PDB file of C-alpha atoms in Angstrom:
ATOM      1  CA  ASN A   2      -0.020  -0.113   0.009  1.00 53.00           C
ATOM      2  CA  ALA A   3       1.813   3.312  -1.120  1.00 73.00           C
ATOM      3  CA  GLY A   4       1.788   5.896   1.320  1.00 92.00           C
ATOM      4  CA  VAL A   5       1.002   9.502   1.017  1.00 96.00           C
ATOM      5  CA  MET A   6       2.243  10.984  -2.250  1.00 96.00           C
ATOM      6  CA  GLN A   7       3.198  14.684  -2.600  1.00 97.00           C
ATOM      7  CA  ASN A   8       4.739  16.511  -5.649  1.00 96.00           C
ATOM      8  CA  PRO A   9       6.685  18.315  -6.463  1.00 97.00           C
ATOM      9  CA  ARG A  10       9.192  17.432  -3.513  1.00 97.00           C
ATOM     10  CA  HIS A  11      11.082  20.875  -4.059  1.00 97.00           C
ATOM     11  CA  LEU A  12       9.333  24.031  -5.801  1.00 98.00           C
ATOM     12  CA  VAL A  13      11.259  27.402  -6.539  1.00 98.00           C
ATOM     13  CA  ARG A  14       9.026  30.306  -7.402  1.00 98.00           C
ATOM     14  CA  ARG A  15       9.725  33.867  -7.696  1.00 97.00           C
ATOM     15  CA  ARG A  16       7.794  36.417  -5.900  1.00 97.00           C
ATOM     16  CA  GLY A  17       4.398  37.023  -7.418  1.00 97.00           C
ATOM     17  CA  GLN A  18       4.100  33.686  -9.292  1.00 98.00           C
ATOM     18  CA  GLU A  19       1.765  30.977  -8.322  1.00 98.00           C
ATOM     19  CA  ALA A  20       2.578  27.482  -6.571  1.00 98.00           C
ATOM     20  CA  ARG A  21       0.586  24.402  -6.869  1.00 98.00           C
ATOM     21  CA  LEU A  22       1.063  21.479  -4.494  1.00 98.00           C
ATOM     22  CA  ARG A  23      -0.334  17.986  -5.049  1.00 98.00           C
ATOM     23  CA  CYS A  24      -1.220  15.286  -2.525  1.00 98.00           C
ATOM     24  CA  SER A  25      -2.490  11.877  -3.100  1.00 97.00           C
ATOM     25  CA  PRO A  26      -3.798  10.386  -0.257  1.00 96.00           C
ATOM     26  CA  MET A  27      -3.154   6.517   0.863  1.00 94.00           C
ATOM     27  CA  LYS A  28      -5.471   4.100  -0.733  1.00 91.00           C
ATOM     28  CA  GLY A  29      -8.921   4.042   1.162  1.00 89.00           C
ATOM     29  CA  HIS A  30      -8.222   7.464   3.060  1.00 91.00           C
ATOM     30  CA  SER A  31     -10.882   9.981   2.516  1.00 90.00           C
ATOM     31  CA  HIS A  32      -9.661  12.700   4.974  1.00 92.00           C
ATOM     32  CA  VAL A  33      -6.821  15.049   3.548  1.00 95.00           C
ATOM     33  CA  TYR A  34      -4.959  17.662   5.865  1.00 96.00           C
ATOM     34  CA  TRP A  35      -2.558  20.307   4.966  1.00 98.00           C
ATOM     35  CA  TYR A  36       0.150  21.645   7.458  1.00 97.00           C
ATOM     36  CA  ARG A  37       2.822  23.968   7.082  1.00 97.00           C
ATOM     37  CA  GLN A  38       6.209  23.809   8.777  1.00 94.00           C
ATOM     38  CA  LEU A  39       8.015  27.392   8.957  1.00 90.00           C
ATOM     39  CA  PRO A  40      11.924  27.109   9.609  1.00 83.00           C
ATOM     40  CA  GLU A  41      12.593  26.447  13.291  1.00 79.00           C
ATOM     41  CA  GLU A  42       8.889  25.958  14.098  1.00 83.00           C
ATOM     42  CA  GLY A  43       6.424  22.927  14.517  1.00 86.00           C
ATOM     43  CA  LEU A  44       3.892  22.016  12.216  1.00 94.00           C
ATOM     44  CA  LYS A  45       0.796  24.325  11.853  1.00 95.00           C
ATOM     45  CA  PHE A  46      -2.548  23.141  10.443  1.00 95.00           C
ATOM     46  CA  MET A  47      -3.908  24.826   7.611  1.00 97.00           C
ATOM     47  CA  VAL A  48      -6.876  23.057   6.079  1.00 96.00           C
ATOM     48  CA  TYR A  49      -8.933  19.617   6.286  1.00 95.00           C
ATOM     49  CA  LEU A  50     -10.896  18.453   3.252  1.00 94.00           C
ATOM     50  CA  GLN A  51     -13.019  15.359   2.392  1.00 92.00           C
ATOM     51  CA  LYS A  52     -13.719  14.452  -1.454  1.00 87.00           C
ATOM     52  CA  GLU A  53     -15.353  17.872  -2.943  1.00 88.00           C
ATOM     53  CA  ASN A  54     -15.793  19.518   0.532  1.00 93.00           C
ATOM     54  CA  ILE A  55     -13.682  21.824   2.741  1.00 94.00           C
ATOM     55  CA  ILE A  56     -14.294  20.671   6.201  1.00 92.00           C
ATOM     56  CA  ASP A  57     -12.247  23.045   8.167  1.00 92.00           C
ATOM     57  CA  GLU A  58     -10.088  26.002   6.858  1.00 94.00           C
ATOM     58  CA  SER A  59      -9.564  27.624  10.087  1.00 92.00           C
ATOM     59  CA  GLY A  60      -5.692  27.662   9.715  1.00 93.00           C
ATOM     60  CA  MET A  61      -5.566  29.035   5.887  1.00 95.00           C
ATOM     61  CA  PRO A  62      -4.447  32.472   5.517  1.00 93.00           C
ATOM     62  CA  LYS A  63      -7.183  34.537   4.417  1.00 89.00           C
ATOM     63  CA  GLU A  64      -5.874  35.658   1.082  1.00 94.00           C
ATOM     64  CA  ARG A  65      -3.687  34.144  -1.765  1.00 97.00           C
ATOM     65  CA  PHE A  66      -4.115  30.533  -0.360  1.00 97.00           C
ATOM     66  CA  SER A  67      -6.904  27.861  -1.587  1.00 97.00           C
ATOM     67  CA  ALA A  68      -7.371  24.222  -1.289  1.00 97.00           C
ATOM     68  CA  GLU A  69      -9.544  21.533  -3.150  1.00 96.00           C
ATOM     69  CA  PHE A  70      -9.964  17.801  -3.098  1.00 95.00           C
ATOM     70  CA  PRO A  71     -11.849  16.992  -6.395  1.00 92.00           C
ATOM     71  CA  LYS A  72     -13.926  13.810  -6.886  1.00 89.00           C
ATOM     72  CA  GLU A  73     -11.142  12.725  -9.017  1.00 89.00           C
ATOM     73  CA  GLY A  74      -7.478  13.147  -8.719  1.00 91.00           C
ATOM     74  CA  PRO A  75      -5.191  14.591  -5.956  1.00 95.00           C
ATOM     75  CA  SER A  76      -5.742  17.160  -3.445  1.00 97.00           C
ATOM     76  CA  ILE A  77      -4.316  20.602  -4.475  1.00 98.00           C
ATOM     77  CA  LEU A  78      -2.911  23.568  -2.181  1.00 98.00           C
ATOM     78  CA  ARG A  79      -2.594  26.650  -4.301  1.00 98.00           C
ATOM     79  CA  ILE A  80      -0.566  29.788  -3.624  1.00 98.00           C
ATOM     80  CA  GLN A  81      -1.227  32.753  -5.685  1.00 98.00           C
ATOM     81  CA  GLN A  82       1.224  35.620  -5.890  1.00 98.00           C
ATOM     82  CA  VAL A  83       3.776  33.946  -3.461  1.00 98.00           C
ATOM     83  CA  VAL A  84       5.873  36.220  -1.083  1.00 97.00           C
ATOM     84  CA  ARG A  85       9.077  35.275   0.636  1.00 95.00           C
ATOM     85  CA  GLY A  86       7.314  34.496   3.819  1.00 94.00           C
ATOM     86  CA  ASP A  87       5.452  31.556   2.077  1.00 96.00           C
ATOM     87  CA  SER A  88       8.719  29.724   1.926  1.00 96.00           C
ATOM     88  CA  ALA A  89       8.294  26.601   4.016  1.00 96.00           C
ATOM     89  CA  ALA A  90       7.915  22.822   4.116  1.00 97.00           C
ATOM     90  CA  TYR A  91       4.211  21.848   3.177  1.00 98.00           C
ATOM     91  CA  PHE A  92       3.008  18.611   4.337  1.00 98.00           C
ATOM     92  CA  CYS A  93      -0.119  16.621   3.600  1.00 97.00           C
ATOM     93  CA  ALA A  94      -1.626  13.968   5.554  1.00 96.00           C
ATOM     94  CA  SER A  95      -4.389  11.457   5.073  1.00 94.00           C
ATOM     95  CA  SER A  96      -6.537   9.510   7.441  1.00 91.00           C
ATOM     96  CA  GLN A  97      -9.187   6.720   7.124  1.00 88.00           C
ATOM     97  CA  ASP A  98     -10.846   7.593  10.401  1.00 80.00           C
ATOM     98  CA  ALA A  99     -10.165  11.057  11.144  1.00 73.00           C
ATOM     99  CA  TYR A 100      -7.874   9.936  14.060  1.00 79.00           C
ATOM    100  CA  GLU A 101      -4.406   8.803  13.195  1.00 86.00           C
ATOM    101  CA  GLN A 102      -2.961  10.994  10.242  1.00 91.00           C
ATOM    102  CA  TYR A 103      -0.292   9.676   7.966  1.00 94.00           C
ATOM    103  CA  PHE A 104       2.044  12.206   6.475  1.00 96.00           C
ATOM    104  CA  GLY A 105       3.670  12.547   2.976  1.00 97.00           C
ATOM    105  CA  PRO A 106       7.302  13.549   2.487  1.00 96.00           C
ATOM    106  CA  GLY A 107       6.527  17.217   1.851  1.00 97.00           C
ATOM    107  CA  THR A 108       6.944  19.869  -0.534  1.00 98.00           C
ATOM    108  CA  ARG A 109       9.593  22.537   0.131  1.00 97.00           C
ATOM    109  CA  LEU A 110       8.714  25.831  -1.397  1.00 97.00           C
ATOM    110  CA  THR A 111      11.357  28.428  -1.931  1.00 97.00           C
ATOM    111  CA  VAL A 112      10.422  31.894  -2.972  1.00 97.00           C
ATOM    112  CA  THR A 113      13.167  33.853  -4.443  1.00 96.00           C
TER     113      THR A 113
ATOM    114  CA  ASP B  22      -1.279  30.749  21.984  1.00 68.00           C
ATOM    115  CA  GLN B  23       0.741  27.509  22.197  1.00 80.00           C
ATOM    116  CA  GLN B  24      -1.524  25.041  23.363  1.00 92.00           C
ATOM    117  CA  VAL B  25       0.796  21.989  23.082  1.00 95.00           C
ATOM    118  CA  LYS B  26       4.349  22.438  24.531  1.00 95.00           C
ATOM    119  CA  GLN B  27       7.814  20.649  24.316  1.00 96.00           C
ATOM    120  CA  ASN B  28       9.907  22.410  26.706  1.00 91.00           C
ATOM    121  CA  SER B  29      13.107  20.584  25.934  1.00 94.00           C
ATOM    122  CA  PRO B  30      14.440  21.430  22.367  1.00 94.00           C
ATOM    123  CA  SER B  31      16.911  18.605  22.568  1.00 97.00           C
ATOM    124  CA  LEU B  32      17.787  15.591  24.671  1.00 97.00           C
ATOM    125  CA  SER B  33      20.964  13.425  24.298  1.00 98.00           C
ATOM    126  CA  VAL B  34      21.113   9.720  25.601  1.00 98.00           C
ATOM    127  CA  GLN B  35      23.167   6.759  25.396  1.00 98.00           C
ATOM    128  CA  GLU B  36      22.700   3.639  23.279  1.00 97.00           C
ATOM    129  CA  GLY B  37      20.500   1.096  25.270  1.00 97.00           C
ATOM    130  CA  ARG B  38      19.301   3.535  28.069  1.00 97.00           C
ATOM    131  CA  ILE B  39      15.895   5.024  28.225  1.00 98.00           C
ATOM    132  CA  SER B  40      14.793   8.236  26.264  1.00 98.00           C
ATOM    133  CA  ILE B  41      11.884  10.097  27.908  1.00 98.00           C
ATOM    134  CA  LEU B  42      10.442  12.780  25.968  1.00 98.00           C
ATOM    135  CA  ASN B  43       7.743  14.992  27.604  1.00 98.00           C
ATOM    136  CA  CYS B  44       4.961  17.391  26.270  1.00 98.00           C
ATOM    137  CA  ASP B  45       2.423  19.596  28.094  1.00 97.00           C
ATOM    138  CA  TYR B  46      -0.975  20.890  26.785  1.00 97.00           C
ATOM    139  CA  THR B  47      -3.364  23.480  27.971  1.00 95.00           C
ATOM    140  CA  ASN B  48      -6.383  22.729  26.277  1.00 91.00           C
ATOM    141  CA  SER B  49      -8.731  20.413  28.382  1.00 91.00           C
ATOM    142  CA  MET B  50     -10.891  19.459  25.372  1.00 90.00           C
ATOM    143  CA  PHE B  51      -8.006  17.713  23.982  1.00 93.00           C
ATOM    144  CA  ASP B  52      -8.850  13.943  24.119  1.00 92.00           C
ATOM    145  CA  TYR B  53      -6.551  12.180  21.573  1.00 93.00           C
ATOM    146  CA  PHE B  54      -2.690  12.531  21.401  1.00 95.00           C
ATOM    147  CA  LEU B  55      -0.181  11.427  19.109  1.00 95.00           C
ATOM    148  CA  TRP B  56       3.580  11.304  18.714  1.00 97.00           C
ATOM    149  CA  TYR B  57       5.420  11.468  15.590  1.00 97.00           C
ATOM    150  CA  LYS B  58       9.096  11.070  14.571  1.00 97.00           C
ATOM    151  CA  LYS B  59      10.693  13.077  11.943  1.00 95.00           C
ATOM    152  CA  TYR B  60      13.994  12.897   9.879  1.00 94.00           C
ATOM    153  CA  PRO B  61      15.471  15.822   8.050  1.00 90.00           C
ATOM    154  CA  ALA B  62      13.780  16.310   4.746  1.00 87.00           C
ATOM    155  CA  GLU B  63      11.032  13.762   5.311  1.00 92.00           C
ATOM    156  CA  GLY B  64       7.690  13.911   6.398  1.00 94.00           C
ATOM    157  CA  PRO B  65       6.455  12.984  10.119  1.00 95.00           C
ATOM    158  CA  THR B  66       6.133   9.195  10.856  1.00 95.00           C
ATOM    159  CA  PHE B  67       3.356   7.901  13.218  1.00 93.00           C
ATOM    160  CA  LEU B  68       4.719   6.323  16.216  1.00 96.00           C
ATOM    161  CA  ILE B  69       1.903   5.809  18.760  1.00 96.00           C
ATOM    162  CA  SER B  70      -1.055   7.279  20.076  1.00 94.00           C
ATOM    163  CA  ILE B  71      -3.150   7.276  23.307  1.00 95.00           C
ATOM    164  CA  SER B  72      -6.764   8.134  23.929  1.00 93.00           C
ATOM    165  CA  SER B  73      -7.821  10.165  27.001  1.00 93.00           C
ATOM    166  CA  ILE B  74      -9.856   7.305  28.382  1.00 93.00           C
ATOM    167  CA  LYS B  75      -6.378   5.559  28.769  1.00 95.00           C
ATOM    168  CA  ASP B  76      -3.338   6.423  30.991  1.00 96.00           C
ATOM    169  CA  LYS B  77      -0.694   4.215  29.104  1.00 97.00           C
ATOM    170  CA  ASN B  78      -0.338   2.746  25.671  1.00 97.00           C
ATOM    171  CA  GLU B  79       2.584   0.508  24.565  1.00 97.00           C
ATOM    172  CA  ASP B  80       4.027  -0.713  21.411  1.00 96.00           C
ATOM    173  CA  GLY B  81       7.239  -2.549  21.358  1.00 97.00           C
ATOM    174  CA  ARG B  82      10.109  -0.141  22.586  1.00 98.00           C
ATOM    175  CA  PHE B  83       7.682   2.744  22.821  1.00 98.00           C
ATOM    176  CA  THR B  84       5.411   3.516  25.631  1.00 98.00           C
ATOM    177  CA  VAL B  85       3.083   6.746  25.931  1.00 98.00           C
ATOM    178  CA  PHE B  86       2.058   7.895  29.411  1.00 98.00           C
ATOM    179  CA  LEU B  87      -0.972  10.124  29.670  1.00 98.00           C
ATOM    180  CA  ASN B  88      -1.419  12.249  33.076  1.00 97.00           C
ATOM    181  CA  LYS B  89      -4.513  14.054  32.473  1.00 96.00           C
ATOM    182  CA  SER B  90      -4.858  15.880  35.648  1.00 95.00           C
ATOM    183  CA  ALA B  91      -1.426  17.370  35.113  1.00 97.00           C
ATOM    184  CA  LYS B  92      -2.132  17.914  31.346  1.00 97.00           C
ATOM    185  CA  HIS B  93       1.194  16.241  30.579  1.00 97.00           C
ATOM    186  CA  LEU B  94       2.122  13.033  28.439  1.00 97.00           C
ATOM    187  CA  SER B  95       5.431  11.519  27.740  1.00 98.00           C
ATOM    188  CA  LEU B  96       7.019   8.935  25.400  1.00 98.00           C
ATOM    189  CA  HIS B  97       9.418   6.363  26.722  1.00 98.00           C
ATOM    190  CA  ILE B  98      11.865   4.591  24.353  1.00 98.00           C
ATOM    191  CA  VAL B  99      13.653   1.606  25.866  1.00 97.00           C
ATOM    192  CA  PRO B 100      16.024   0.674  24.787  1.00 98.00           C
ATOM    193  CA  SER B 101      17.178   3.668  22.887  1.00 98.00           C
ATOM    194  CA  GLN B 102      18.945   2.869  19.568  1.00 97.00           C
ATOM    195  CA  PRO B 103      21.070   5.189  17.315  1.00 96.00           C
ATOM    196  CA  GLY B 104      18.470   5.057  14.657  1.00 96.00           C
ATOM    197  CA  ASP B 105      15.971   6.652  17.041  1.00 97.00           C
ATOM    198  CA  SER B 106      17.905  10.047  16.659  1.00 97.00           C
ATOM    199  CA  ALA B 107      15.446  12.404  15.083  1.00 97.00           C
ATOM    200  CA  VAL B 108      12.983  15.023  15.798  1.00 96.00           C
ATOM    201  CA  TYR B 109      10.001  13.987  17.993  1.00 97.00           C
ATOM    202  CA  PHE B 110       6.599  15.837  17.974  1.00 96.00           C
ATOM    203  CA  CYS B 111       3.737  15.519  20.043  1.00 96.00           C
ATOM    204  CA  ALA B 112       0.179  16.349  18.556  1.00 96.00           C
ATOM    205  CA  ALA B 113      -3.321  16.563  20.092  1.00 95.00           C
ATOM    206  CA  SER B 114      -6.822  16.917  18.901  1.00 92.00           C
ATOM    207  CA  GLY B 115     -10.269  16.923  20.635  1.00 87.00           C
ATOM    208  CA  GLU B 116     -13.883  18.075  20.103  1.00 70.00           C
ATOM    209  CA  THR B 117     -13.346  21.691  19.835  1.00 64.00           C
ATOM    210  CA  SER B 118     -10.311  21.063  17.323  1.00 63.00           C
ATOM    211  CA  GLY B 119     -12.131  18.712  15.200  1.00 67.00           C
ATOM    212  CA  SER B 120      -9.758  16.228  13.619  1.00 82.00           C
ATOM    213  CA  ARG B 121      -7.038  18.964  13.289  1.00 90.00           C
ATOM    214  CA  LEU B 122      -3.727  18.220  14.906  1.00 93.00           C
ATOM    215  CA  THR B 123      -2.133  20.818  17.149  1.00 94.00           C
ATOM    216  CA  PHE B 124       1.566  20.213  17.407  1.00 95.00           C
ATOM    217  CA  GLY B 125       4.373  21.061  19.919  1.00 95.00           C
ATOM    218  CA  GLU B 126       7.610  22.457  18.509  1.00 93.00           C
ATOM    219  CA  GLY B 127       9.573  19.273  18.764  1.00 94.00           C
ATOM    220  CA  THR B 128      12.346  17.784  20.712  1.00 96.00           C
ATOM    221  CA  GLN B 129      15.715  16.694  18.838  1.00 97.00           C
ATOM    222  CA  LEU B 130      16.583  13.262  20.322  1.00 98.00           C
ATOM    223  CA  THR B 131      20.331  12.239  19.851  1.00 98.00           C
ATOM    224  CA  VAL B 132      21.214   8.589  20.760  1.00 98.00           C
ATOM    225  CA  ASN B 133      24.962   8.190  21.051  1.00 96.00           C
ATOM    226  CA  PRO B 134      26.583   4.752  20.359  1.00 93.00           C
TER     227      PRO B 134
END
């Protein structure tokens, strides 16, 4: 059973560009979560989705950030007009029962 | 407001000895707690969890203890091995937070051969 897949693993964007981060959950998992880890900090919750629904987006910045988990295909975290402060590791996790969450390897976003 | 705190940023132990990692929380609505291990440039790996209806859960070399009255949990690793060297995060979830996890800031464990 493949684990949580994230791509790309590394992403470099210039200020003002868009970043798209993809996450494929583990087989059989219908709950997807996105977390962000800024340098020297712990992981911070961003958003919780189930298929075609955003369940909890209380951790998402109000502007420039959006997330989706369509009926078909991976979950996408989209960051528009990136700024240097968006540079971080973005982790996706999936869960079968909304308890134990299993994490992907992360996408390291660098904004230059 | 740091609801989950790991006050020791680092811990160093000898191979074969016990490693004890500590975590405190402030939100009394948390009812499920997890420990993750993280290597550099990788995602966190789930280790062990405990529900608030228990005070101990054991899985091989890993045991988690929960003291609800003190709002404190700890992870014991016995015996410690050099491959255990990593950053350890505790995390919590509960009714008011839905299923999202609130993480501590991590403790870097180094196990010396």
